[in-house]
Amino acid sequence: MKLKFLTPILFLSLILLNSCSKEDAIANDVANRTQEIQKVVFEVPGAKNISTSGTMLSFSSFEEFESTVSNLVDLVDAHEDVFVRQYAELSDEELNAIELTTGFVSQQPLIDFENQYGFTNSLRKKYNELEAIWLNNEELDPTTDPDNTIYFSAAEQTLINEHQEVMVAGKVYVFSKMSNTFEVHDEYGASLAKINNNEDVSQDPNITSYEKSNGSCTV
């Protein structure tokens, strides 16, 4: 009895098919798990950009937020895996060159998620813009590195707006690497305006402040 071996092209095709199926399965799982997520808009008095100020995503709980982050990370990993498997024989340097020539976007699943909700003012988008500007300098000044003020992962940045705000369980959280974290219970628009203007909110019954955070999106 003769043993039949798969041709390299067929073998690669099966690997890619399996990878694509995995990415599709994760994408469907993310879609099913994120049906309760909503985009909310609060009118912030005196806001410079009316179209995006006070616009954020709303989650029913921090567990839902964290599970969404985990699902997005898995989706990005699967997306990258599909691409890398096509060029398994290449070195990292050669692979980077292929990424540039083919226009591969590793964060495409994150972009797709934002587009799904019409979420145009994500922190991820702002961070990438700031990082591109910073990297475009001939000499990199570590004091102006965007990482100094933004510490969230790309998946977390996808779920938070450019002002580092997100709504969880009916409360708006405002995160900052440079100051305290704020929790807004009511009068959302007016309260966000006070925080954005660096007003003293220590006596405001609608706002609770917490000591400066150092990690992920938790209080």
Coordinates of N, CA and C in Angstrom, one line a residue:
M1 N 0.8 -1.2 0.0 CA 0.0 0.0 0.0 C 0.9 1.2 0.0
K2 N 0.6 2.1 -0.9 CA 1.4 3.4 -1.0 C 0.9 4.4 -0.1
L3 N 1.8 5.1 0.6 CA 1.4 6.2 1.4 C 1.3 7.5 0.6
K4 N 0.3 8.2 0.7 CA 0.1 9.4 0.0 C 0.4 10.6 0.9
F5 N 1.3 11.5 0.4 CA 1.7 12.6 1.2 C 1.1 13.9 0.5
L6 N 0.7 14.8 1.4 CA 0.2 16.1 0.8 C 1.3 16.9 0.2
T7 N 0.9 17.5 -0.9 CA 1.9 18.4 -1.5 C 2.1 19.6 -0.6
P8 N 3.2 20.3 -0.7 CA 3.5 21.5 0.2 C 2.4 22.6 0.0
I9 N 1.9 22.8 -1.2 CA 0.9 23.8 -1.4 C -0.4 23.4 -0.8
L10 N -0.8 22.1 -0.9 CA -2.0 21.7 -0.3 C -2.0 21.7 1.2
F11 N -0.8 21.3 1.7 CA -0.6 21.3 3.1 C -0.7 22.7 3.7
L12 N -0.1 23.7 3.0 CA -0.2 25.1 3.4 C -1.6 25.6 3.4
S13 N -2.3 25.2 2.3 CA -3.7 25.6 2.1 C -4.6 25.1 3.3
L14 N -4.3 23.9 3.7 CA -5.1 23.3 4.8 C -4.8 24.0 6.1
I15 N -3.5 24.4 6.3 CA -3.1 25.1 7.5 C -3.8 26.5 7.5
L16 N -3.8 27.2 6.4 CA -4.4 28.5 6.3 C -5.9 28.4 6.5
L17 N -6.5 27.4 5.9 CA -8.0 27.2 6.1 C -8.3 27.0 7.5
N18 N -7.5 26.2 8.2 CA -7.8 26.0 9.7 C -7.6 27.3 10.4
S19 N -6.6 28.1 10.1 CA -6.3 29.3 10.8 C -7.4 30.3 10.5
C20 N -7.9 30.4 9.2 CA -9.0 31.3 8.9 C -10.3 30.9 9.6
S21 N -10.5 29.6 9.7 CA -11.7 29.1 10.4 C -11.6 29.5 11.9
K22 N -10.4 29.4 12.5 CA -10.3 29.8 13.9 C -10.6 31.3 14.1
E23 N -10.0 32.1 13.1 CA -10.3 33.5 13.2 C -11.8 33.8 13.1
D24 N -12.4 33.2 12.1 CA -13.8 33.4 11.9 C -14.6 33.0 13.2
A25 N -14.2 31.8 13.8 CA -14.9 31.3 14.9 C -14.8 32.3 16.1
I26 N -13.6 32.9 16.3 CA -13.4 33.8 17.4 C -14.2 35.1 17.1
A27 N -14.2 35.5 15.8 CA -14.9 36.7 15.4 C -16.4 36.6 15.7
N28 N -17.0 35.4 15.4 CA -18.4 35.1 15.7 C -18.6 35.1 17.2
D29 N -17.7 34.6 17.9 CA -17.8 34.5 19.4 C -17.8 35.9 20.0
V30 N -16.9 36.8 19.5 CA -16.9 38.1 19.9 C -18.2 38.8 19.6
A31 N -18.7 38.6 18.4 CA -19.9 39.3 18.0 C -21.1 38.9 18.9
N32 N -21.1 37.6 19.3 CA -22.2 37.1 20.1 C -22.1 37.6 21.6
R33 N -20.8 37.8 22.0 CA -20.6 38.2 23.4 C -20.7 39.7 23.6
T34 N -20.7 40.4 22.5 CA -20.7 41.9 22.7 C -22.0 42.5 22.3
Q35 N -23.1 41.8 22.2 CA -24.3 42.3 21.7 C -24.9 43.3 22.7
E36 N -24.5 43.2 24.0 CA -25.1 44.2 25.0 C -24.3 45.5 25.1
I37 N -23.1 45.5 24.5 CA -22.3 46.7 24.5 C -23.0 47.8 23.7
Q38 N -23.0 49.0 24.2 CA -23.6 50.1 23.5 C -22.7 51.3 23.4
K39 N -23.0 52.2 22.5 CA -22.3 53.5 22.4 C -23.2 54.5 23.0
V40 N -22.7 55.3 23.9 CA -23.5 56.3 24.6 C -22.9 57.7 24.3
V41 N -23.7 58.7 24.3 CA -23.2 60.1 24.1 C -23.8 61.0 25.2
F42 N -22.9 61.7 25.9 CA -23.3 62.7 26.9 C -22.9 64.1 26.4
E43 N -23.7 65.0 26.6 CA -23.4 66.4 26.2 C -22.5 67.0 27.2
V44 N -21.3 67.4 26.8 CA -20.3 68.0 27.7 C -20.3 69.5 27.5
P45 N -20.7 70.3 28.4 CA -20.7 71.8 28.2 C -19.3 72.3 27.9
G46 N -19.1 73.1 26.9 CA -17.9 73.8 26.6 C -16.9 72.9 25.9
A47 N -17.3 71.7 25.5 CA -16.4 70.8 24.8 C -15.9 71.3 23.5
K48 N -14.6 71.1 23.2 CA -14.1 71.7 21.9 C -14.5 70.9 20.7
N49 N -14.7 69.6 20.9 CA -15.1 68.7 19.7 C -16.4 68.1 20.1
I50 N -17.5 68.7 19.6 CA -18.9 68.3 19.9 C -19.1 66.9 19.4
S51 N -18.5 66.6 18.2 CA -18.8 65.3 17.6 C -18.4 64.1 18.4
T52 N -17.3 64.2 19.2 CA -16.8 63.1 19.9 C -16.8 63.2 21.4
S53 N -16.8 64.5 21.9 CA -16.8 64.7 23.4 C -18.0 64.0 24.0
G54 N -17.7 63.2 25.1 CA -18.8 62.6 25.8 C -19.3 61.3 25.1
T55 N -18.6 60.9 24.0 CA -19.0 59.7 23.3 C -18.1 58.5 23.8
M56 N -18.7 57.4 24.2 CA -17.9 56.3 24.8 C -18.7 55.0 24.7
L57 N -18.1 53.9 25.0 CA -18.8 52.6 25.0 C -19.3 52.3 26.4
S58 N -20.4 51.6 26.5 CA -21.0 51.3 27.8 C -21.0 49.8 27.9
F59 N -20.5 49.3 29.1 CA -20.5 47.9 29.4 C -21.3 47.6 30.7
S60 N -21.9 46.4 30.7 CA -22.8 46.1 31.9 C -22.0 45.8 33.1
S61 N -20.7 45.4 33.0 CA -19.9 45.2 34.2 C -18.4 45.2 33.7
F62 N -17.5 45.2 34.7 CA -16.1 45.1 34.4 C -15.8 43.7 33.9
E63 N -16.5 42.7 34.3 CA -16.3 41.3 33.8 C -16.6 41.3 32.3
E64 N -17.6 42.0 31.8 CA -17.9 42.1 30.4 C -16.8 42.8 29.7
F65 N -16.3 43.9 30.3 CA -15.2 44.7 29.7 C -14.0 43.8 29.5
E66 N -13.6 43.1 30.6 CA -12.4 42.3 30.6 C -12.5 41.1 29.6
S67 N -13.7 40.5 29.6 CA -13.9 39.4 28.6 C -13.8 39.9 27.2
T68 N -14.3 41.1 26.9 CA -14.2 41.7 25.6 C -12.8 41.9 25.2
V69 N -12.0 42.4 26.2 CA -10.6 42.6 26.0 C -9.9 41.3 25.6
S70 N -10.2 40.3 26.4 CA -9.6 38.9 26.2 C -10.0 38.4 24.8
N71 N -11.2 38.6 24.4 CA -11.7 38.1 23.1 C -11.0 38.8 21.9
L72 N -10.8 40.2 22.1 CA -10.1 40.9 21.1 C -8.7 40.5 20.9
V73 N -8.0 40.3 22.1 CA -6.6 39.8 22.0 C -6.5 38.5 21.3
D74 N -7.5 37.6 21.5 CA -7.5 36.3 20.8 C -7.7 36.5 19.3
L75 N -8.6 37.4 19.0 CA -8.9 37.7 17.6 C -7.7 38.3 16.9
V76 N -7.0 39.2 17.5 CA -5.7 39.7 16.9 C -4.7 38.7 16.7
D77 N -4.5 37.8 17.7 CA -3.6 36.7 17.6 C -3.9 35.8 16.5
A78 N -5.2 35.4 16.3 CA -5.6 34.6 15.2 C -5.4 35.2 13.9
H79 N -5.7 36.5 13.8 CA -5.5 37.3 12.6 C -4.0 37.3 12.2
E80 N -3.1 37.5 13.1 CA -1.7 37.6 12.9 C -1.2 36.2 12.5
D81 N -1.7 35.1 13.1 CA -1.3 33.8 12.9 C -1.6 33.4 11.4
V82 N -2.8 33.8 10.9 CA -3.1 33.5 9.5 C -2.1 34.1 8.6
F83 N -1.7 35.3 8.9 CA -0.7 36.0 8.0 C 0.7 35.3 8.1
V84 N 1.2 35.1 9.4 CA 2.5 34.5 9.6 C 2.7 33.1 9.0
R85 N 1.6 32.3 9.0 CA 1.7 31.0 8.5 C 2.0 30.9 7.0
Q86 N 1.6 32.0 6.3 CA 1.9 32.0 4.9 C 3.4 32.2 4.6
Y87 N 4.1 32.8 5.6 CA 5.5 33.1 5.4 C 6.4 32.5 6.5
A88 N 6.1 31.2 6.8 CA 6.7 30.6 7.9 C 8.3 30.5 7.8
E89 N 8.7 30.4 6.5 CA 10.1 30.2 6.2 C 10.9 31.5 6.3
L90 N 10.3 32.7 6.4 CA 11.0 34.0 6.4 C 11.5 34.3 7.8
S91 N 12.5 35.2 7.8 CA 13.1 35.7 9.1 C 12.1 36.8 9.5
D92 N 12.4 37.3 10.8 CA 11.5 38.4 11.3 C 11.7 39.6 10.4
E93 N 12.9 39.9 10.0 CA 13.2 41.1 9.2 C 12.5 41.0 7.8
E94 N 12.5 39.8 7.2 CA 11.9 39.6 5.9 C 10.3 39.7 6.1
L95 N 9.9 39.2 7.2 CA 8.4 39.2 7.5 C 7.9 40.6 7.7
N96 N 8.7 41.4 8.4 CA 8.4 42.9 8.5 C 8.3 43.6 7.2
A97 N 9.2 43.2 6.3 CA 9.2 43.8 4.9 C 8.0 43.4 4.2
I98 N 7.6 42.1 4.3 CA 6.3 41.7 3.7 C 5.1 42.4 4.2
E99 N 5.1 42.6 5.5 CA 4.0 43.3 6.1 C 3.8 44.7 5.5
L100 N 4.9 45.4 5.2 CA 4.9 46.7 4.6 C 4.4 46.7 3.2
T101 N 5.0 45.7 2.4 CA 4.6 45.6 1.0 C 3.2 45.2 0.8
T102 N 2.7 44.3 1.6 CA 1.3 43.8 1.5 C 0.3 44.7 2.2
G103 N 0.7 45.6 3.0 CA -0.2 46.5 3.7 C -1.0 45.8 4.8
F104 N -0.3 44.7 5.4 CA -1.0 44.0 6.5 C -1.1 44.9 7.7
V105 N -2.3 44.8 8.3 CA -2.6 45.6 9.5 C -2.9 44.7 10.6
S106 N -2.0 44.6 11.6 CA -2.2 43.7 12.7 C -3.4 44.0 13.6
Q107 N -3.7 45.3 13.6 CA -4.8 45.7 14.5 C -6.2 45.8 13.7
Q108 N -6.2 45.2 12.6 CA -7.5 45.2 11.8 C -8.7 44.7 12.6
P109 N -8.6 43.6 13.4 CA -9.8 43.2 14.1 C -10.2 44.3 15.1
L110 N -9.3 45.1 15.6 CA -9.7 46.1 16.6 C -10.4 47.3 15.8
I111 N -9.9 47.6 14.6 CA -10.5 48.6 13.8 C -11.9 48.1 13.4
D112 N -12.0 46.9 13.0 CA -13.4 46.3 12.7 C -14.3 46.4 13.8
F113 N -13.9 46.2 15.0 CA -14.7 46.3 16.2 C -15.2 47.7 16.4
E114 N -14.3 48.7 16.3 CA -14.7 50.1 16.4 C -15.7 50.5 15.4
N115 N -15.5 50.0 14.1 CA -16.4 50.3 13.1 C -17.8 49.8 13.3
Q116 N -17.8 48.6 13.9 CA -19.1 47.9 14.2 C -20.0 48.8 15.1
Y117 N -19.3 49.6 16.0 CA -20.1 50.5 16.9 C -20.1 52.0 16.4
G118 N -19.4 52.2 15.3 CA -19.3 53.6 14.9 C -18.5 54.4 15.9
F119 N -17.5 53.8 16.5 CA -16.7 54.4 17.6 C -15.5 55.0 17.0
T120 N -15.6 56.2 16.6 CA -14.5 56.9 15.9 C -13.5 57.6 16.7
N121 N -13.7 57.7 18.0 CA -12.8 58.4 18.9 C -12.2 57.5 20.0
S122 N -11.7 56.3 19.6 CA -11.1 55.4 20.5 C -9.7 55.9 20.9
L123 N -9.3 55.5 22.1 CA -8.0 55.8 22.6 C -6.9 55.1 21.7
R124 N -7.2 53.9 21.2 CA -6.3 53.3 20.3 C -5.9 54.1 19.1
K125 N -6.9 54.7 18.5 CA -6.7 55.6 17.3 C -5.9 56.8 17.7
K126 N -6.2 57.4 18.8 CA -5.4 58.6 19.3 C -4.0 58.2 19.6
Y127 N -3.8 57.1 20.3 CA -2.5 56.6 20.7 C -1.6 56.4 19.5
N128 N -2.2 55.7 18.5 CA -1.4 55.4 17.3 C -1.0 56.7 16.6
E129 N -1.9 57.7 16.5 CA -1.5 59.0 15.9 C -0.4 59.7 16.7
L130 N -0.5 59.7 18.0 CA 0.5 60.3 18.8 C 1.9 59.6 18.7
E131 N 1.8 58.2 18.6 CA 3.0 57.5 18.5 C 3.7 57.7 17.2
A132 N 2.9 57.8 16.1 CA 3.5 58.0 14.8 C 4.2 59.4 14.7
I133 N 3.6 60.4 15.4 CA 4.2 61.7 15.4 C 5.5 61.7 16.2
W134 N 5.5 61.0 17.3 CA 6.7 60.9 18.2 C 7.8 60.1 17.4
L135 N 7.5 59.0 16.8 CA 8.5 58.2 16.1 C 9.0 59.0 14.8
N136 N 8.3 60.0 14.4 CA 8.7 60.7 13.2 C 9.9 61.7 13.4
N137 N 10.2 61.9 14.7 CA 11.3 62.8 15.1 C 12.6 62.1 14.9
E138 N 13.6 62.9 14.4 CA 15.0 62.4 14.2 C 15.5 61.9 15.6
E139 N 15.3 62.6 16.6 CA 15.7 62.2 18.0 C 14.5 62.0 18.8
L140 N 14.4 60.9 19.4 CA 13.2 60.6 20.2 C 13.4 61.1 21.6
D141 N 12.5 62.0 22.0 CA 12.5 62.6 23.4 C 11.7 61.7 24.3
P142 N 12.3 61.0 25.3 CA 11.5 60.1 26.1 C 10.5 60.8 27.0
T143 N 10.6 62.1 27.2 CA 9.7 62.9 28.0 C 8.3 63.1 27.2
T144 N 8.4 63.0 25.9 CA 7.1 63.2 25.1 C 6.6 61.8 24.6
D145 N 7.1 60.7 25.0 CA 6.6 59.4 24.6 C 5.2 59.3 25.1
P146 N 4.2 58.9 24.2 CA 2.8 58.7 24.5 C 2.6 57.7 25.7
D147 N 3.6 56.8 25.8 CA 3.4 55.8 26.9 C 3.5 56.5 28.3
N148 N 4.0 57.7 28.3 CA 4.1 58.4 29.6 C 2.7 58.7 30.2
T149 N 1.7 58.9 29.3 CA 0.4 59.3 29.7 C -0.7 58.2 29.4
I150 N -0.3 57.2 28.6 CA -1.3 56.2 28.3 C -0.7 54.8 28.5
Y151 N -1.3 54.0 29.4 CA -0.7 52.8 29.7 C -1.6 51.5 29.3
F152 N -2.7 51.7 28.7 CA -3.5 50.6 28.4 C -3.0 49.8 27.2
S153 N -3.4 48.6 27.1 CA -3.0 47.7 25.9 C -3.9 48.2 24.7
A154 N -3.5 47.7 23.5 CA -4.2 48.1 22.3 C -5.7 47.6 22.4
A155 N -5.9 46.4 22.9 CA -7.3 45.9 23.0 C -8.1 46.8 24.0
E156 N -7.5 47.2 25.1 CA -8.2 48.1 26.1 C -8.4 49.4 25.5
Q157 N -7.4 49.9 24.7 CA -7.6 51.2 24.1 C -8.7 51.3 23.1
T158 N -9.0 50.1 22.5 CA -10.1 50.0 21.6 C -11.5 50.3 22.2
L159 N -11.6 50.0 23.5 CA -12.8 50.1 24.2 C -13.0 51.4 25.0
I160 N -11.9 52.2 25.0 CA -11.9 53.4 25.8 C -11.8 54.6 24.9
N161 N -12.5 55.7 25.2 CA -12.4 56.9 24.3 C -11.1 57.6 24.4
E162 N -10.9 58.6 23.6 CA -9.6 59.4 23.5 C -9.4 60.2 24.8
H163 N -10.4 60.4 25.7 CA -10.2 61.0 26.9 C -10.0 60.0 28.1
Q164 N -9.8 58.7 27.7 CA -9.7 57.6 28.6 C -10.9 57.5 29.5
E165 N -12.1 57.5 28.9 CA -13.3 57.4 29.6 C -14.1 56.1 29.1
V166 N -14.8 55.5 30.0 CA -15.6 54.3 29.6 C -16.7 54.2 30.6
M167 N -17.9 53.7 30.2 CA -19.0 53.6 31.1 C -19.2 52.1 31.4
V168 N -19.2 51.8 32.7 CA -19.3 50.4 33.2 C -20.4 50.4 34.3
A169 N -21.4 49.5 34.1 CA -22.5 49.4 35.1 C -23.1 50.7 35.5
G170 N -23.4 51.5 34.5 CA -24.1 52.8 34.8 C -23.2 53.9 35.4
K171 N -21.9 53.7 35.5 CA -21.0 54.7 36.0 C -19.9 55.0 34.9
V172 N -19.5 56.3 34.8 CA -18.5 56.6 33.9 C -17.1 56.7 34.6
Y173 N -16.1 56.0 34.1 CA -14.8 56.1 34.7 C -13.9 56.8 33.8
V174 N -13.1 57.7 34.4 CA -12.1 58.5 33.7 C -10.7 58.2 34.3
F175 N -9.9 57.6 33.4 CA -8.6 57.1 33.8 C -7.5 58.0 33.4
S176 N -6.5 58.1 34.2 CA -5.3 58.9 33.8 C -4.1 58.3 34.5
K177 N -3.0 58.4 33.7 CA -1.7 57.9 34.3 C -1.1 59.0 35.1
M178 N -1.5 60.3 34.9 CA -0.9 61.4 35.6 C -1.7 61.9 36.8
S179 N -2.9 61.4 37.0 CA -3.7 61.9 38.1 C -4.6 60.8 38.6
N180 N -5.6 61.1 39.5 CA -6.5 60.1 40.0 C -7.4 59.6 39.0
T181 N -8.1 58.4 39.3 CA -9.2 57.9 38.5 C -10.5 58.4 39.1
F182 N -11.4 58.8 38.2 CA -12.6 59.4 38.6 C -13.8 58.5 38.3
E183 N -14.7 58.4 39.2 CA -16.0 57.7 38.9 C -17.1 58.6 39.0
V184 N -17.9 58.7 37.9 CA -19.0 59.7 37.8 C -20.3 58.9 37.9
H185 N -21.1 59.3 38.9 CA -22.3 58.6 39.2 C -23.5 59.2 38.5
D186 N -23.5 60.5 38.3 CA -24.7 61.2 37.8 C -24.3 62.5 37.2
E187 N -25.2 63.2 36.5 CA -24.9 64.4 35.8 C -23.6 64.3 35.0
Y188 N -23.6 63.3 34.1 CA -22.4 62.8 33.4 C -21.8 63.9 32.6
G189 N -22.5 64.6 31.8 CA -21.9 65.7 31.0 C -21.3 66.8 31.8
A190 N -22.0 67.3 32.7 CA -21.4 68.4 33.5 C -20.3 67.9 34.4
S191 N -20.3 66.7 34.9 CA -19.3 66.2 35.7 C -18.0 65.9 34.8
L192 N -18.2 65.4 33.6 CA -17.0 65.2 32.7 C -16.4 66.6 32.4
A193 N -17.2 67.6 32.2 CA -16.6 68.9 31.9 C -15.8 69.4 33.1
K194 N -16.2 69.2 34.3 CA -15.4 69.6 35.4 C -14.1 68.9 35.5
I195 N -14.1 67.6 35.2 CA -12.9 66.8 35.3 C -11.9 67.2 34.1
N196 N -12.5 67.4 32.9 CA -11.7 67.8 31.8 C -11.0 69.2 32.0
N197 N -11.7 70.0 32.8 CA -11.2 71.4 33.1 C -10.4 71.5 34.3
N198 N -10.1 70.3 34.9 CA -9.2 70.2 36.1 C -9.8 71.0 37.3
E199 N -11.1 71.0 37.4 CA -11.7 71.7 38.5 C -11.7 70.9 39.8
D200 N -11.8 71.5 40.9 CA -11.8 70.8 42.2 C -13.2 70.1 42.3
V201 N -13.1 68.7 42.3 CA -14.4 68.0 42.4 C -14.5 67.2 43.7
S202 N -13.6 67.5 44.6 CA -13.6 66.8 45.9 C -14.9 66.8 46.7
Q203 N -15.7 67.9 46.5 CA -16.9 68.0 47.2 C -18.1 67.7 46.3
D204 N -17.9 67.3 45.1 CA -19.0 67.0 44.2 C -19.6 65.7 44.5
P205 N -20.9 65.6 44.8 CA -21.5 64.4 45.2 C -21.7 63.4 44.0
N206 N -21.5 63.9 42.8 CA -21.6 63.0 41.6 C -20.3 62.4 41.2
I207 N -19.2 62.8 41.9 CA -17.9 62.3 41.4 C -17.1 61.7 42.6
T208 N -16.6 60.5 42.4 CA -15.7 59.9 43.4 C -14.3 59.8 42.8
S209 N -13.3 60.1 43.5 CA -11.9 60.0 43.0 C -11.2 58.9 43.7
Y210 N -10.3 58.2 43.0 CA -9.5 57.1 43.5 C -8.0 57.5 43.3
E211 N -7.1 56.9 44.1 CA -5.7 57.1 43.9 C -5.3 56.7 42.5
K212 N -4.2 57.3 42.1 CA -3.7 57.1 40.7 C -3.5 55.6 40.4
S213 N -4.0 55.2 39.3 CA -3.8 53.8 38.9 C -2.5 53.5 38.2
N214 N -2.1 52.3 38.2 CA -0.8 51.9 37.6 C -0.9 50.8 36.5
G215 N -2.1 50.3 36.3 CA -2.2 49.2 35.4 C -3.3 49.2 34.4
S216 N -4.1 48.1 34.5 CA -5.2 48.0 33.5 C -6.4 48.7 33.9
C217 N -7.5 48.5 33.1 CA -8.7 49.3 33.3 C -9.5 48.7 34.4
T218 N -9.1 48.9 35.7 CA -9.8 48.4 36.8 C -9.7 49.5 37.9
V219 N -10.6 49.5 38.8 CA -10.5 50.6 39.9 C -9.9 49.9 41.2

